[in-house]
Short mmCIF file of C-alpha atoms in Angstrom, two decimals:
data_model
loop_
_atom_site.label_atom_id
_atom_site.label_comp_id
_atom_site.label_asym_id
_atom_site.label_seq_id
_atom_site.Cartn_x
_atom_site.Cartn_y
_atom_site.Cartn_z
CA MET A 1 6.56 -22.79 40.90
CA MET A 2 6.94 -19.12 40.01
CA HIS A 3 9.93 -20.67 38.47
CA PHE A 4 7.89 -22.58 36.02
CA ARG A 5 5.31 -20.21 35.24
CA ASN A 6 7.66 -17.47 34.55
CA LEU A 7 9.75 -20.27 31.86
CA LYS A 8 5.88 -20.65 31.13
CA ILE A 9 5.36 -15.96 30.76
CA GLU A 10 8.80 -16.12 28.82
CA LYS A 11 7.71 -19.03 26.08
CA ILE A 12 4.59 -17.46 25.27
CA LYS A 13 5.44 -14.02 24.48
CA ASN A 14 8.51 -15.55 22.20
CA THR A 15 5.92 -17.85 20.38
CA TRP A 16 4.09 -14.57 20.46
CA PHE A 17 6.74 -12.26 19.18
CA LYS A 18 7.93 -14.84 16.23
CA LYS A 19 4.16 -15.12 14.96
CA SER A 20 4.16 -10.99 14.88
CA ILE A 21 7.89 -11.86 13.60
CA SER A 22 6.80 -14.14 10.82
CA ILE A 23 3.25 -12.14 9.39
CA LEU A 24 5.28 -9.34 9.03
CA PHE A 25 8.19 -10.82 7.20
CA VAL A 26 5.53 -12.32 5.21
CA CYS A 27 3.16 -9.81 4.46
CA ILE A 28 6.28 -7.45 2.95
CA VAL A 29 6.28 -9.17 0.03
CA PHE A 30 2.65 -9.68 -0.36
CA GLN A 31 3.57 -7.05 -2.67
CA ASN A 32 1.00 -3.20 -3.40
CA CYS A 33 0.29 -2.61 0.21
CA ALA A 34 -0.11 0.77 -0.05
CA PRO A 35 -2.66 2.97 -0.87
CA THR A 36 -2.91 5.09 -4.31
CA ARG A 37 -0.19 7.98 -3.75
CA PHE A 38 -1.90 10.82 -5.02
CA VAL A 39 -6.02 10.49 -7.22
CA LYS A 40 -5.46 14.36 -8.33
CA PRO A 41 -3.06 16.04 -9.42
CA LEU A 42 -1.50 18.94 -7.14
CA ALA A 43 -1.61 22.83 -8.47
CA LYS A 44 1.84 24.08 -10.79
CA LYS A 45 4.67 24.21 -7.90
CA GLU A 46 2.63 22.48 -5.08
CA ASN A 47 4.29 20.09 -2.51
CA ALA A 48 3.30 17.57 -0.36
CA ILE A 49 4.25 15.53 2.55
CA ALA A 50 2.25 12.39 3.06
CA ALA A 51 2.04 9.24 5.43
CA ASN A 52 0.41 6.16 5.35
CA LEU A 53 -0.71 3.43 7.61
CA GLY A 54 -2.67 0.36 6.71
CA GLY A 55 -1.99 -2.92 4.76
CA PRO A 56 -4.01 -6.53 4.46
CA LEU A 57 -5.96 -8.01 6.99
CA ILE A 58 -5.49 -10.60 8.35
CA HIS A 59 -6.89 -13.33 10.91
CA PHE A 60 -4.81 -12.82 13.91
CA GLY A 61 -6.02 -15.57 16.60
CA LYS A 62 -9.72 -14.30 16.88
CA ALA A 63 -9.40 -11.25 16.16
CA VAL A 64 -9.25 -9.48 12.19
CA THR A 65 -6.52 -6.13 12.13
CA PRO A 66 -4.57 -4.08 9.03
CA ILE A 67 -0.92 -5.38 9.22
CA PRO A 68 0.34 -1.89 10.32
CA PHE A 69 2.73 -1.03 7.13
CA THR A 70 3.85 3.04 7.15
CA SER A 71 5.15 4.75 4.11
CA ILE A 72 5.87 7.82 4.12
CA MET A 73 5.97 10.36 0.75
CA TYR A 74 6.71 13.25 -0.87
CA GLY A 75 4.79 15.14 -4.24
CA ARG A 76 5.51 18.16 -5.99
CA GLY A 77 2.99 19.63 -9.17
CA LEU A 78 5.45 19.84 -12.53
CA THR A 79 2.38 21.33 -13.57
CA ASN A 80 -1.39 21.65 -13.13
CA SER A 81 -2.14 18.18 -14.45
CA THR A 82 0.90 16.51 -14.06
CA THR A 83 2.50 15.40 -10.44
CA ALA A 84 5.59 13.40 -9.68
CA PHE A 85 6.08 12.01 -6.68
CA GLY A 86 8.40 8.87 -4.35
CA SER A 87 8.00 7.71 -1.41
CA VAL A 88 10.16 5.07 1.19
CA HIS A 89 8.49 2.56 2.41
CA LEU A 90 9.42 2.56 6.61
CA THR A 91 8.36 -0.71 7.69
CA ALA A 92 10.22 -2.88 5.11
CA LEU A 93 13.02 -0.79 5.12
CA LEU A 94 12.91 -2.39 9.37
CA PHE A 95 13.69 -5.88 7.91
CA GLY A 96 16.22 -4.76 5.80
CA ASN A 97 14.56 -3.88 2.49
CA ILE A 98 15.34 -0.53 1.30
CA GLN A 99 11.49 -0.25 -1.45
CA THR A 100 10.40 3.02 -2.98
CA ASP A 101 7.17 3.41 -5.72
CA LEU A 102 8.47 6.85 -8.22
CA GLY A 103 5.78 8.31 -10.67
CA VAL A 104 3.36 10.49 -11.87
CA CYS A 105 0.20 11.78 -11.58
CA GLN A 106 -1.45 12.85 -14.87
CA GLN A 107 -5.14 13.73 -16.13
CA LEU A 108 -6.16 12.84 -18.34
CA TYR A 109 -9.82 14.29 -18.43
CA LYS A 110 -11.62 17.04 -16.72
CA ASN A 111 -15.19 18.75 -16.54
CA ASP A 112 -15.44 21.15 -13.84
CA SER A 113 -19.53 22.03 -14.43
CA LEU A 114 -19.24 17.47 -13.75
CA LYS A 115 -16.65 17.55 -11.04
CA PHE A 116 -15.72 14.38 -12.57
CA GLY A 117 -12.01 13.46 -13.54
CA ILE A 118 -10.00 10.84 -14.87
CA THR A 119 -6.37 10.24 -13.51
CA ILE A 120 -3.93 7.54 -14.75
CA ASN A 121 -0.76 7.34 -11.93
CA PRO A 122 2.49 5.19 -14.17
CA ALA A 123 4.73 4.21 -11.75
CA ILE A 124 7.88 2.08 -10.88
CA ASN A 125 8.53 0.16 -7.37
CA MET A 126 11.32 -0.61 -6.66
CA VAL A 127 13.09 -2.69 -3.37
CA TYR A 128 16.01 -4.04 -2.60
CA ASP A 129 17.41 -6.79 -0.01
CA LYS A 130 20.73 -5.76 1.54
CA TRP A 131 20.75 -9.43 3.64
CA ASN A 132 21.00 -10.91 0.21
CA LYS A 133 21.54 -8.07 -1.92
CA ASN A 134 18.86 -9.01 -4.18
CA PHE A 135 16.40 -5.98 -6.34
CA ARG A 136 13.41 -6.30 -7.95
CA ALA A 137 11.48 -3.96 -9.61
CA TRP A 138 8.10 -3.94 -11.14
CA PRO A 139 6.04 -1.09 -13.19
CA GLN A 140 2.91 -0.24 -12.03
CA LEU A 141 -0.06 1.37 -13.93
CA ASP A 142 -2.64 3.34 -12.05
CA ALA A 143 -6.48 4.48 -13.07
CA ASN A 144 -8.85 6.29 -11.02
CA VAL A 145 -12.15 8.36 -11.70
CA TYR A 146 -13.08 10.93 -9.41
CA LYS A 147 -16.35 12.66 -8.40
CA ASP A 148 -16.54 15.74 -6.09
CA ILE A 149 -18.86 16.61 -3.83
CA LEU A 150 -19.49 18.54 -0.64
CA LYS A 151 -18.94 21.90 -2.15
CA GLN A 152 -15.42 20.00 -3.51
CA LYS A 153 -14.29 20.30 -0.40
CA ALA A 154 -14.63 15.88 -0.63
CA PHE A 155 -14.14 13.35 -3.22
CA VAL A 156 -14.78 9.61 -3.49
CA TYR A 157 -13.07 7.59 -5.98
CA VAL A 158 -12.63 4.49 -7.95
CA GLY A 159 -9.72 2.80 -9.87
CA LEU A 160 -7.14 -0.08 -10.06
CA THR A 161 -4.20 -0.88 -8.74
CA ASN A 162 -1.81 -2.39 -11.33
CA TRP A 163 1.36 -4.93 -10.72
CA PHE A 164 3.26 -6.35 -13.87
CA GLU A 165 5.64 -9.67 -12.97
CA PHE A 166 7.90 -9.94 -15.91
CA SER A 167 10.34 -12.80 -13.85
CA SER A 168 9.42 -16.37 -14.96
CA THR A 169 10.28 -17.24 -11.26
CA ARG A 170 9.36 -16.74 -8.16
CA ALA A 171 10.97 -17.34 -4.44
CA HIS A 172 13.95 -20.64 -4.49
CA GLY A 173 13.50 -20.42 -8.14
CA GLU A 174 9.28 -21.51 -8.40
CA PRO A 175 7.68 -21.26 -11.75
CA GLN A 176 5.99 -17.22 -12.00
CA THR A 177 2.48 -17.35 -13.32
CA ASN A 178 0.50 -13.88 -12.12
CA HIS A 179 2.25 -11.79 -14.43
CA ALA A 180 -0.34 -9.59 -13.74
CA LEU A 181 -1.15 -8.28 -10.28
CA ILE A 182 -4.85 -6.80 -10.53
CA ASN A 183 -6.44 -4.74 -7.25
CA PRO A 184 -8.70 -2.73 -7.21
CA HIS A 185 -9.67 -0.40 -5.08
CA VAL A 186 -12.35 2.79 -4.24
CA GLY A 187 -11.58 5.45 -1.71
CA MET A 188 -12.84 9.01 0.10
CA SER A 189 -10.67 12.17 0.25
CA TYR A 190 -10.99 14.93 2.67
CA ASN A 191 -9.50 17.79 2.33
CA THR A 192 -8.97 21.54 3.93
CA LYS A 193 -6.67 23.99 2.13
CA LYS A 194 -3.01 22.49 4.04
CA TRP A 195 -4.15 18.83 4.63
CA GLY A 196 -5.90 16.19 3.21
CA TYR A 197 -7.51 13.05 4.67
CA THR A 198 -7.71 9.57 2.88
CA PHE A 199 -9.51 6.20 3.75
CA GLU A 200 -8.91 3.60 0.46
CA CYS A 201 -10.26 -0.48 0.50
CA LYS A 202 -8.30 -2.13 -1.75
CA PHE A 203 -8.44 -5.73 -3.25
CA LEU A 204 -5.34 -6.71 -3.61
CA GLN A 205 -3.92 -9.91 -5.24
CA MET A 206 -7.43 -10.32 -6.69
CA ASN A 207 -6.51 -12.85 -8.90
CA LYS A 208 -4.05 -14.74 -6.69
CA LYS A 209 -4.83 -17.62 -4.49
CA ASN A 210 -4.11 -16.83 -0.78
CA VAL A 211 -3.76 -20.25 0.34
CA PRO A 212 -1.95 -22.05 1.11
CA ASN A 213 -0.13 -19.57 3.18
CA VAL A 214 1.91 -18.47 5.77
CA VAL A 215 -1.24 -15.87 7.12
CA ASP A 216 -4.43 -16.22 7.62
CA TYR A 217 -5.10 -13.30 5.21
CA VAL A 218 -9.16 -11.46 4.22
CA GLY A 219 -9.55 -11.99 0.84
CA ILE A 220 -12.27 -13.14 -0.67
CA ASN A 221 -13.10 -16.96 -2.33
CA GLN A 222 -9.80 -17.75 -1.12
CA HIS A 223 -8.80 -14.68 -3.58
CA GLY A 224 -6.09 -12.03 -2.88
CA ALA A 225 -6.75 -9.84 0.74
CA VAL A 226 -8.41 -6.72 1.66
CA GLY A 227 -6.62 -4.07 2.61
CA VAL A 228 -7.76 -0.48 4.47
CA TYR A 229 -5.53 2.89 4.55
CA LEU A 230 -5.41 5.94 6.09
CA ASN A 231 -3.85 8.62 4.60
CA PHE A 232 -2.31 12.13 5.41
CA VAL A 233 -1.07 14.26 3.78
CA ARG A 234 -0.02 18.17 4.10
CA ARG A 235 0.49 21.12 1.19
CA PHE A 236 2.62 23.55 1.24
#
């Protein structure tokens, strides 16, 4: 009897493990799974290292949980209005995908009296699959509007993350029907002298249907997925 019980427990463990791996594998190719890199540029010659945790919400059994994507990023202020950055996506790396996004945060407008500003983040996202020797790249353009609050110790922001797909086909030769992936977001950032803490909520791929799919995403009207993220920044 104990032998059959152990086999049943082992079967449940294997089923759960395979389901977890399947969900993580599918979500890795669900692009845009990272928060906004910079909403406000760093000061000239200022450096920053950041780590983020979070991703699209999914139904996992009866629970709703975010996929725990992680990435790390480095940024440096080239001028007081331009910051360059680059990242490594750690979760993708675990599955044999080398993924990075490289870009800049550029201040377009700033009003000190109103404590209000507009920035854009042009970037390029690149993924290399070492198993199948495949390389893909997607241009990206973020636009953000921010407002300082709490005596400039924090700011709130809204924006759009836009990915552009130039390939005419998807996986397995299927035709590509979505050439622009639109992702609105809203967030709040609190900053001390050296540290920054940000919470962001993003509607991933709002113009793309999320059914049928291996993963049961928490979307809106069967489109996209709602994503939540925590970002931690150390400036020096």
